[in-house]
Tab-separated table of C-alpha atoms in Angstrom:
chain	number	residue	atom	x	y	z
A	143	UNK	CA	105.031	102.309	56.423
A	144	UNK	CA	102.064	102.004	58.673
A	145	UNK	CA	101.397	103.197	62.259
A	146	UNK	CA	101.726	100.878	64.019
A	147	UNK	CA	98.511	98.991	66.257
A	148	UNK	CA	98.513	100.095	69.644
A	149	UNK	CA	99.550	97.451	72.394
A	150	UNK	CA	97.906	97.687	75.783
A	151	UNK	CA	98.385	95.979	78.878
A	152	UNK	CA	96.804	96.116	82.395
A	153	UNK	CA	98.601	96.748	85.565
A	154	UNK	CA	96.904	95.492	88.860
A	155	UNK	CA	98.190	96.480	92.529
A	156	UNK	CA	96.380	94.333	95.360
A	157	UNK	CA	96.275	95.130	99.353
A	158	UNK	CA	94.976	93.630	102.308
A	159	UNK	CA	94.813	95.650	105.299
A	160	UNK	CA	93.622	95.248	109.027
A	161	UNK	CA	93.500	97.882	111.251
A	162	UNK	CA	95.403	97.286	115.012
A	163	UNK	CA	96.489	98.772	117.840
A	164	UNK	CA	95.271	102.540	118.046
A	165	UNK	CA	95.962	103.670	114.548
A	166	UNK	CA	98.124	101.376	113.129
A	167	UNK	CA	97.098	99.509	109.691
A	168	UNK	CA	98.892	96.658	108.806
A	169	UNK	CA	99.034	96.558	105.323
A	170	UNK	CA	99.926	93.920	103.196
A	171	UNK	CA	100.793	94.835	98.981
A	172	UNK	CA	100.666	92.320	96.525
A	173	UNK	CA	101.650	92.270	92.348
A	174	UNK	CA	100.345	89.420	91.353
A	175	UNK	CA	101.406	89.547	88.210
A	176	UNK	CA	105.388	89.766	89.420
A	177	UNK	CA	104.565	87.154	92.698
A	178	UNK	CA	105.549	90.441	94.906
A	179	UNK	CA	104.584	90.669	98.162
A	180	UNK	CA	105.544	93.916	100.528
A	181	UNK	CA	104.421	94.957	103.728
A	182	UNK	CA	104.001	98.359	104.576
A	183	UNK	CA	101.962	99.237	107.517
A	184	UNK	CA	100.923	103.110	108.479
A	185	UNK	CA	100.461	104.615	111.701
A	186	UNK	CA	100.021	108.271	112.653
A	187	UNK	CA	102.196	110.040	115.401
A	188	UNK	CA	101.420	110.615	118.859
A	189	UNK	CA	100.089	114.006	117.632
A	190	UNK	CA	96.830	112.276	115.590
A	191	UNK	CA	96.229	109.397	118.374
A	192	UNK	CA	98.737	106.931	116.611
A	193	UNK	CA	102.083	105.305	117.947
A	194	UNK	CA	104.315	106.230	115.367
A	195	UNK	CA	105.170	103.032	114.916
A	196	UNK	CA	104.941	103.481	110.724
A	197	UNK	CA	104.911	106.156	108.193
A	198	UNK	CA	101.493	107.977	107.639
A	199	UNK	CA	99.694	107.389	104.481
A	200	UNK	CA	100.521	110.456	103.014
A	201	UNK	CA	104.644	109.995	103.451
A	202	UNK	CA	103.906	106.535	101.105
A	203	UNK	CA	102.043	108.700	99.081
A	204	UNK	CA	104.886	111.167	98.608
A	205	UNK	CA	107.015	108.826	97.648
A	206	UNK	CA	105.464	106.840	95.651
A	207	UNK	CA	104.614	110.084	93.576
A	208	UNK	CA	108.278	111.293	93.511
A	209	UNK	CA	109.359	107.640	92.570
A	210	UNK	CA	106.639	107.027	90.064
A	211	UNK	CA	108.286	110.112	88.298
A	212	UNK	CA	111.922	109.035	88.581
A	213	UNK	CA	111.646	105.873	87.649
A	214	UNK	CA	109.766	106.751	84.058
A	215	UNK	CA	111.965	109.640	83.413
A	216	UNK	CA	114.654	106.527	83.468
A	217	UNK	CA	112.947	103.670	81.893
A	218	UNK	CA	112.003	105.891	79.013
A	219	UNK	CA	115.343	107.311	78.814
A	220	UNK	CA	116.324	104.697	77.594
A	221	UNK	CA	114.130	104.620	74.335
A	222	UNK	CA	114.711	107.707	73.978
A	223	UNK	CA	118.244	107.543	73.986
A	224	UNK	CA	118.850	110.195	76.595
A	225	UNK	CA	121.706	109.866	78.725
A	226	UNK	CA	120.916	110.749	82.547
A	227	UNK	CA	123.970	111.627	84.256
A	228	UNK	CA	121.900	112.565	87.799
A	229	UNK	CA	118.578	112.955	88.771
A	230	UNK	CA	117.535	114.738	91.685
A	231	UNK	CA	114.176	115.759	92.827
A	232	UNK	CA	111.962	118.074	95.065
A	233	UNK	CA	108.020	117.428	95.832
A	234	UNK	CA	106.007	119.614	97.378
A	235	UNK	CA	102.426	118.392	97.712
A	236	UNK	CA	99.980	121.071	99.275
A	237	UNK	CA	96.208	120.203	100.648
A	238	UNK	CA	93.676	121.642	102.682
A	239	UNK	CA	90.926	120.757	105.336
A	240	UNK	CA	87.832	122.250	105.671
A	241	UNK	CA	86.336	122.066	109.075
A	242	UNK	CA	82.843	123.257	110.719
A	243	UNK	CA	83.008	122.707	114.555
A	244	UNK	CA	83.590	119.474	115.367
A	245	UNK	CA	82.264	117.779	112.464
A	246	UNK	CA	84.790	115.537	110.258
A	247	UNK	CA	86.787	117.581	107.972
A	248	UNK	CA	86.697	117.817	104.283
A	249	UNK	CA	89.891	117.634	102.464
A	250	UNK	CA	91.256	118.861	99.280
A	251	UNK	CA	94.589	119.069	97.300
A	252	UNK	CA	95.863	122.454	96.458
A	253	UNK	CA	98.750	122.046	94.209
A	254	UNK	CA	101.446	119.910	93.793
A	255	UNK	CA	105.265	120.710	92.517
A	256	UNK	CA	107.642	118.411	91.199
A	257	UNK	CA	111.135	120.095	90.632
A	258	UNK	CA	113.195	118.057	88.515
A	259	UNK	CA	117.280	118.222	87.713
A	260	UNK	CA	118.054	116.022	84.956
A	261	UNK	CA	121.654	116.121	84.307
A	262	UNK	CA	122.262	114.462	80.335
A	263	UNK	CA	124.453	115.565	78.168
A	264	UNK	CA	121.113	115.988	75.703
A	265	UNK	CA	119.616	119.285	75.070
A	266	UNK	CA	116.745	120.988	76.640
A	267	UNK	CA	114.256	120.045	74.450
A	268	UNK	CA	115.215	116.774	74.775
A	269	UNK	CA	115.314	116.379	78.156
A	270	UNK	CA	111.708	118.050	78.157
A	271	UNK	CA	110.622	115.653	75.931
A	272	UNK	CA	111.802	112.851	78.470
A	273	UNK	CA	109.994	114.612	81.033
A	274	UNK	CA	106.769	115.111	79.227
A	275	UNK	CA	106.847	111.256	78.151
A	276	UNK	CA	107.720	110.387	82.155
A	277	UNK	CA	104.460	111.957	83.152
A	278	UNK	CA	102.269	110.585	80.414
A	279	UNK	CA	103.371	107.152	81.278
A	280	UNK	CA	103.186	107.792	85.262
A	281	UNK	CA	100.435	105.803	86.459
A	282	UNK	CA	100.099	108.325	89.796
A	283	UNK	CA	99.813	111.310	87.733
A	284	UNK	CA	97.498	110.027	85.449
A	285	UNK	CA	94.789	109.043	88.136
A	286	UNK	CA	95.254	112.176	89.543
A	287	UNK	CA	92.488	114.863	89.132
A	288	UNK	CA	92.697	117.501	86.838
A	289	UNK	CA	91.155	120.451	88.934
A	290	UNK	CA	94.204	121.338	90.852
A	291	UNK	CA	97.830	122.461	89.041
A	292	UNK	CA	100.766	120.119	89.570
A	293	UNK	CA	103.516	121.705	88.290
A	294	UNK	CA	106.808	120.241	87.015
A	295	UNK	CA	110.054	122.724	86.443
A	296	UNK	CA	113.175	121.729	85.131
A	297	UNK	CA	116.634	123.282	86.465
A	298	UNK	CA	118.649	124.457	83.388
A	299	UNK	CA	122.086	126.287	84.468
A	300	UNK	CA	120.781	129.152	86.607
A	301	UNK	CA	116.493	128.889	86.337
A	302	UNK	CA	113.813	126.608	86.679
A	303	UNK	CA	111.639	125.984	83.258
A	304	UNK	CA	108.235	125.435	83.837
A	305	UNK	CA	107.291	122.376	81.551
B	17	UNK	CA	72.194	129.033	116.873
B	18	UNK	CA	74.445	129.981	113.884
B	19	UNK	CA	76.125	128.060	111.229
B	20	UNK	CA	80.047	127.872	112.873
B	21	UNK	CA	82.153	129.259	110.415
B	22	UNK	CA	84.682	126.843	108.912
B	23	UNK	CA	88.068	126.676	110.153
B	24	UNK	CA	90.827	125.487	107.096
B	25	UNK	CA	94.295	124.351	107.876
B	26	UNK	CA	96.895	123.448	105.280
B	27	UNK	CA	99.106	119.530	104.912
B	28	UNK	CA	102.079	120.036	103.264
B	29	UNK	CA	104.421	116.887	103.012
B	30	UNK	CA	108.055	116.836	101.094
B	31	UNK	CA	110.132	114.687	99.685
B	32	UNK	CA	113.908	115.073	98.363
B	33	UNK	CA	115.168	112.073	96.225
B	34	UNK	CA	118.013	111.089	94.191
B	35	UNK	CA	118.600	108.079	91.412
B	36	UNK	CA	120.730	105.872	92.175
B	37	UNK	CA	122.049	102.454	91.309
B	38	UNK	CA	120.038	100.918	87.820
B	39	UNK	CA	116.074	101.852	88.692
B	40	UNK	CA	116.795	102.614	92.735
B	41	UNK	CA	115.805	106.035	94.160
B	42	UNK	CA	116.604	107.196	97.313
B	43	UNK	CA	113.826	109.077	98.644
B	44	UNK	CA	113.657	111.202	101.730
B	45	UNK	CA	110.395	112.224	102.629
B	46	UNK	CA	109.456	114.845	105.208
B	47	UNK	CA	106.145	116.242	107.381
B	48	UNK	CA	107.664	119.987	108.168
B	49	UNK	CA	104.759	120.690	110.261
B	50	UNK	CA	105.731	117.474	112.730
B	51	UNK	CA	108.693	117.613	112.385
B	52	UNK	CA	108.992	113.890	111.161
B	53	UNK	CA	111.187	112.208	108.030
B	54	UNK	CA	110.696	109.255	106.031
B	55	UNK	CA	113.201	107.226	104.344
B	56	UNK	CA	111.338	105.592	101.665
B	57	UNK	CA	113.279	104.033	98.848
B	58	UNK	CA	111.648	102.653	95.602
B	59	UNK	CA	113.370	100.071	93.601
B	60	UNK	CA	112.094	97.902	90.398
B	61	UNK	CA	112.652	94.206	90.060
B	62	UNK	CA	114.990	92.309	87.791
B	63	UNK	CA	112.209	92.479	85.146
B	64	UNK	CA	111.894	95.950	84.916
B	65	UNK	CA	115.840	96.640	85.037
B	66	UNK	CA	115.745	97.039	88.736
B	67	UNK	CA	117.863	95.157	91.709
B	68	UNK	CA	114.486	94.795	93.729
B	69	UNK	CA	116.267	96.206	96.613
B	70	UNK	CA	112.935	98.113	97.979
B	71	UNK	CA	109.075	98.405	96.703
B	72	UNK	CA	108.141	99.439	93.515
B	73	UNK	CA	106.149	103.345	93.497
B	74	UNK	CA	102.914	102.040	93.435
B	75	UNK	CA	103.197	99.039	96.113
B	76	UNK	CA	103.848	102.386	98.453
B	77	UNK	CA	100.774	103.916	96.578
B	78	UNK	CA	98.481	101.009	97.476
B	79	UNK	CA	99.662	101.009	101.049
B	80	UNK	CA	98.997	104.919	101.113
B	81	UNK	CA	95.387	104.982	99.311
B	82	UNK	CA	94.136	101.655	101.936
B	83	UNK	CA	95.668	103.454	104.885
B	84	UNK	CA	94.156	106.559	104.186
B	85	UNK	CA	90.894	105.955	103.759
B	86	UNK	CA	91.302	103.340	106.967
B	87	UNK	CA	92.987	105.886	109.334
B	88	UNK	CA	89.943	108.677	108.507
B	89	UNK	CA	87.767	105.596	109.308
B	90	UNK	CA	89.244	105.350	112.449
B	91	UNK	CA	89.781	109.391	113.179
B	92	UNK	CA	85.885	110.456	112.347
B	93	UNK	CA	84.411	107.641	114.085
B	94	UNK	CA	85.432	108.830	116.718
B	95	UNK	CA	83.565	112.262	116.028
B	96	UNK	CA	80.715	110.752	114.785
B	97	UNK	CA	80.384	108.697	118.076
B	98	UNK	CA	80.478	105.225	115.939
B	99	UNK	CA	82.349	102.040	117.842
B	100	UNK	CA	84.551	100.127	115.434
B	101	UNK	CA	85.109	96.903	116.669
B	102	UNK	CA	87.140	95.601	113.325
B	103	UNK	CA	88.368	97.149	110.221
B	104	UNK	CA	89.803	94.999	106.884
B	105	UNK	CA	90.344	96.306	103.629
B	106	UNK	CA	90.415	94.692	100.449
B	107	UNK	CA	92.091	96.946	97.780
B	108	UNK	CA	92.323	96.454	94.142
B	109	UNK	CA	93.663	99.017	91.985
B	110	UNK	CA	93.524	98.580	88.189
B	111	UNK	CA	95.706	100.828	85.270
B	112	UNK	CA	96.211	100.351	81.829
B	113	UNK	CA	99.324	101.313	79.600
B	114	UNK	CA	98.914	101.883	75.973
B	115	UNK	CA	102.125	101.752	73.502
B	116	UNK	CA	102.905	102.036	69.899
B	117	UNK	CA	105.897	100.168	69.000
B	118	UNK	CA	108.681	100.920	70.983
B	119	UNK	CA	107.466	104.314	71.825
B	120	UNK	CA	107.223	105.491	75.654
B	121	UNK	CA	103.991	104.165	77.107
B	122	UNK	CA	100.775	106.079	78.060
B	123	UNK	CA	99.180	105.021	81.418
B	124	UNK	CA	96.145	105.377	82.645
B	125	UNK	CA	93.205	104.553	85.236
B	126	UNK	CA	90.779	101.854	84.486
B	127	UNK	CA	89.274	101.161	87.920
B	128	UNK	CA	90.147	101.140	91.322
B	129	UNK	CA	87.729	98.657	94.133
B	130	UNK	CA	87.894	99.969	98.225
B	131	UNK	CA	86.165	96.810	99.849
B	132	UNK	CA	85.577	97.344	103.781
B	133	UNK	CA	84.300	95.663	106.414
B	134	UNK	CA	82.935	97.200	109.370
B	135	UNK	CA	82.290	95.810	112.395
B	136	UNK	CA	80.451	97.921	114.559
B	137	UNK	CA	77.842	97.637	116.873
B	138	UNK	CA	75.977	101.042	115.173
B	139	UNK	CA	73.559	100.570	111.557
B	140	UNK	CA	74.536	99.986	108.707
B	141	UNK	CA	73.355	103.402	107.578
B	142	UNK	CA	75.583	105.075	110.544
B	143	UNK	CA	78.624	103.405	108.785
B	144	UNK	CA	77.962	104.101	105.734
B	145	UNK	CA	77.721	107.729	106.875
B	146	UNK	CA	81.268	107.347	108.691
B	147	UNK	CA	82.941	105.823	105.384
B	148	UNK	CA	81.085	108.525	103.566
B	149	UNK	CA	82.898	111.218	105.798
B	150	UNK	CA	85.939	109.148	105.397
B	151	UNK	CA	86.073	109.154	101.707
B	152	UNK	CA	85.484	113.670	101.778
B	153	UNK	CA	88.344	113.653	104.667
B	154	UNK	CA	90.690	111.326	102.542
B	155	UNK	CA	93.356	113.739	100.785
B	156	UNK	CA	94.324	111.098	98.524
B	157	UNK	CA	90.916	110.083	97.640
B	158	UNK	CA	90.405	113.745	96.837
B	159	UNK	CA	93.294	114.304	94.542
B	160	UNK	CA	92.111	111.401	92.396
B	161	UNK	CA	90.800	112.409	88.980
B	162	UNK	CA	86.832	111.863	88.482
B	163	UNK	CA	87.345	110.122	84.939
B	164	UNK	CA	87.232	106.828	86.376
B	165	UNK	CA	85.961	104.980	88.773
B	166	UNK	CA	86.458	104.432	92.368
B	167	UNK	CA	84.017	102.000	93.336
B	168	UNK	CA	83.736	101.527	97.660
B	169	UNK	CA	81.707	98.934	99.085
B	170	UNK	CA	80.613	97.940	102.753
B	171	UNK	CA	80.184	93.967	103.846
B	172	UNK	CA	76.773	93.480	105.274
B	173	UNK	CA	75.906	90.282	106.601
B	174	UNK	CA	76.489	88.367	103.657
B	175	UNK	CA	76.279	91.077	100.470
B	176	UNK	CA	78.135	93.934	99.308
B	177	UNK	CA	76.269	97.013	99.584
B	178	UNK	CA	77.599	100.081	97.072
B	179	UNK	CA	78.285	103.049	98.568
């Protein structure tokens, strides 16, 4: 039997964005190729100059990392024929600013670290294998650089497993 | 007069999430620092197995990369003494997956297009300088891998100049 030809397909996210008020950006998301449409504005907190009238920038980034995860370690579950029983995860994402006086800082991520429990009735290796697919095929992770460490650990009965 | 030395302080956001439903995760996400928490659910549509119930990870990705780089717009003009009078922001973000069969997928970056306009009373070379800045003080522009490209480009008159 041969290998078979590699498929590809492209995947295009769209925004629009003005900026209002004092920090506010109202943001407007489109995937065209689904019709979808989704606002989601940012602001900062009082704090920064901002109303709080939105979520920063990095909170949709947080989520959208954590989700980009979950949702692969799913949808590929499926191929894969493991069964995921629960799925709970923890995200820490660390960066730094650099600052001289009063100049604008310069900012830089640190590390990330997704900790994953993957309840499924498959074994460890399997469920690594899930996880190691889920990453591969998360668009976030892949477009992120390579010059910091994200780690991802999976909880097996008492300890985390560094994948 | 010497060099100030530079000052570093640390960003550390968090998220706990759970699956839930078909593709639904229920994502809390938190700024320990500020004391602030997010509730930002992803979903997937109907064509994807989802119940479209909340966006998809990277419609919150798009939102965070265009607010980002707009709300450090904002922040260091203000340090750099630089009036903006109007801010838009076209986004286009462009990944590819790859798949054998009915393998899991592999994704990855192709492009990504930042497309501002400025309006400001300063030149066009003091803006570029502020979106510059903004681009070094971005965290998520600075997590982003350097394998592809992230093209940014300022509206002048009637051309797109490269930055």
């Amino acid at each position: 039997m041969t290998e078979p030809e590699p498929k590809t397909f492209d995947l295009i996210f769209q925004s629009r964005a003005s900026a209002r008020g004092k920090m506010r950006n109202d943001i407007n998301v489109t995937w065209p190729a689904m019709g979808e449409s989704f606002d989601l504005p940012t602001d900062e907190g009082g704090f920064h100059g901002g109303d709080g009238t939105a979520p920063p920038p990095l909170a949709y980034f947080t989520a959208a990392l954590t989700g980009c995860v979950m949702t692969q370690i799913r949808a590929f579950a499926k191929r894969l024929k493991i069964e995921v029983e629960a799925l709970d995860l923890q995200v820490n994402l660390h960066w730094r600013g650099e600052q001289k006086g009063q100049e604008p800082y310069q900012s830089m991520p640190v590390g990330f670290q997704i900790d994953i429990r993957l309840e499924s009735p498959q074994s460890v290796e399997e469920r690594i294998n899930l996880i190691e697919h889920a990453i591969l095929g998360c668009f976030i992770e892949q477009s992120l650089s390579k010059e910091f460490e994200v780690i991802h650990r999976l909880w097996v009965e008492d300890h985390w497993i560094t994948i």
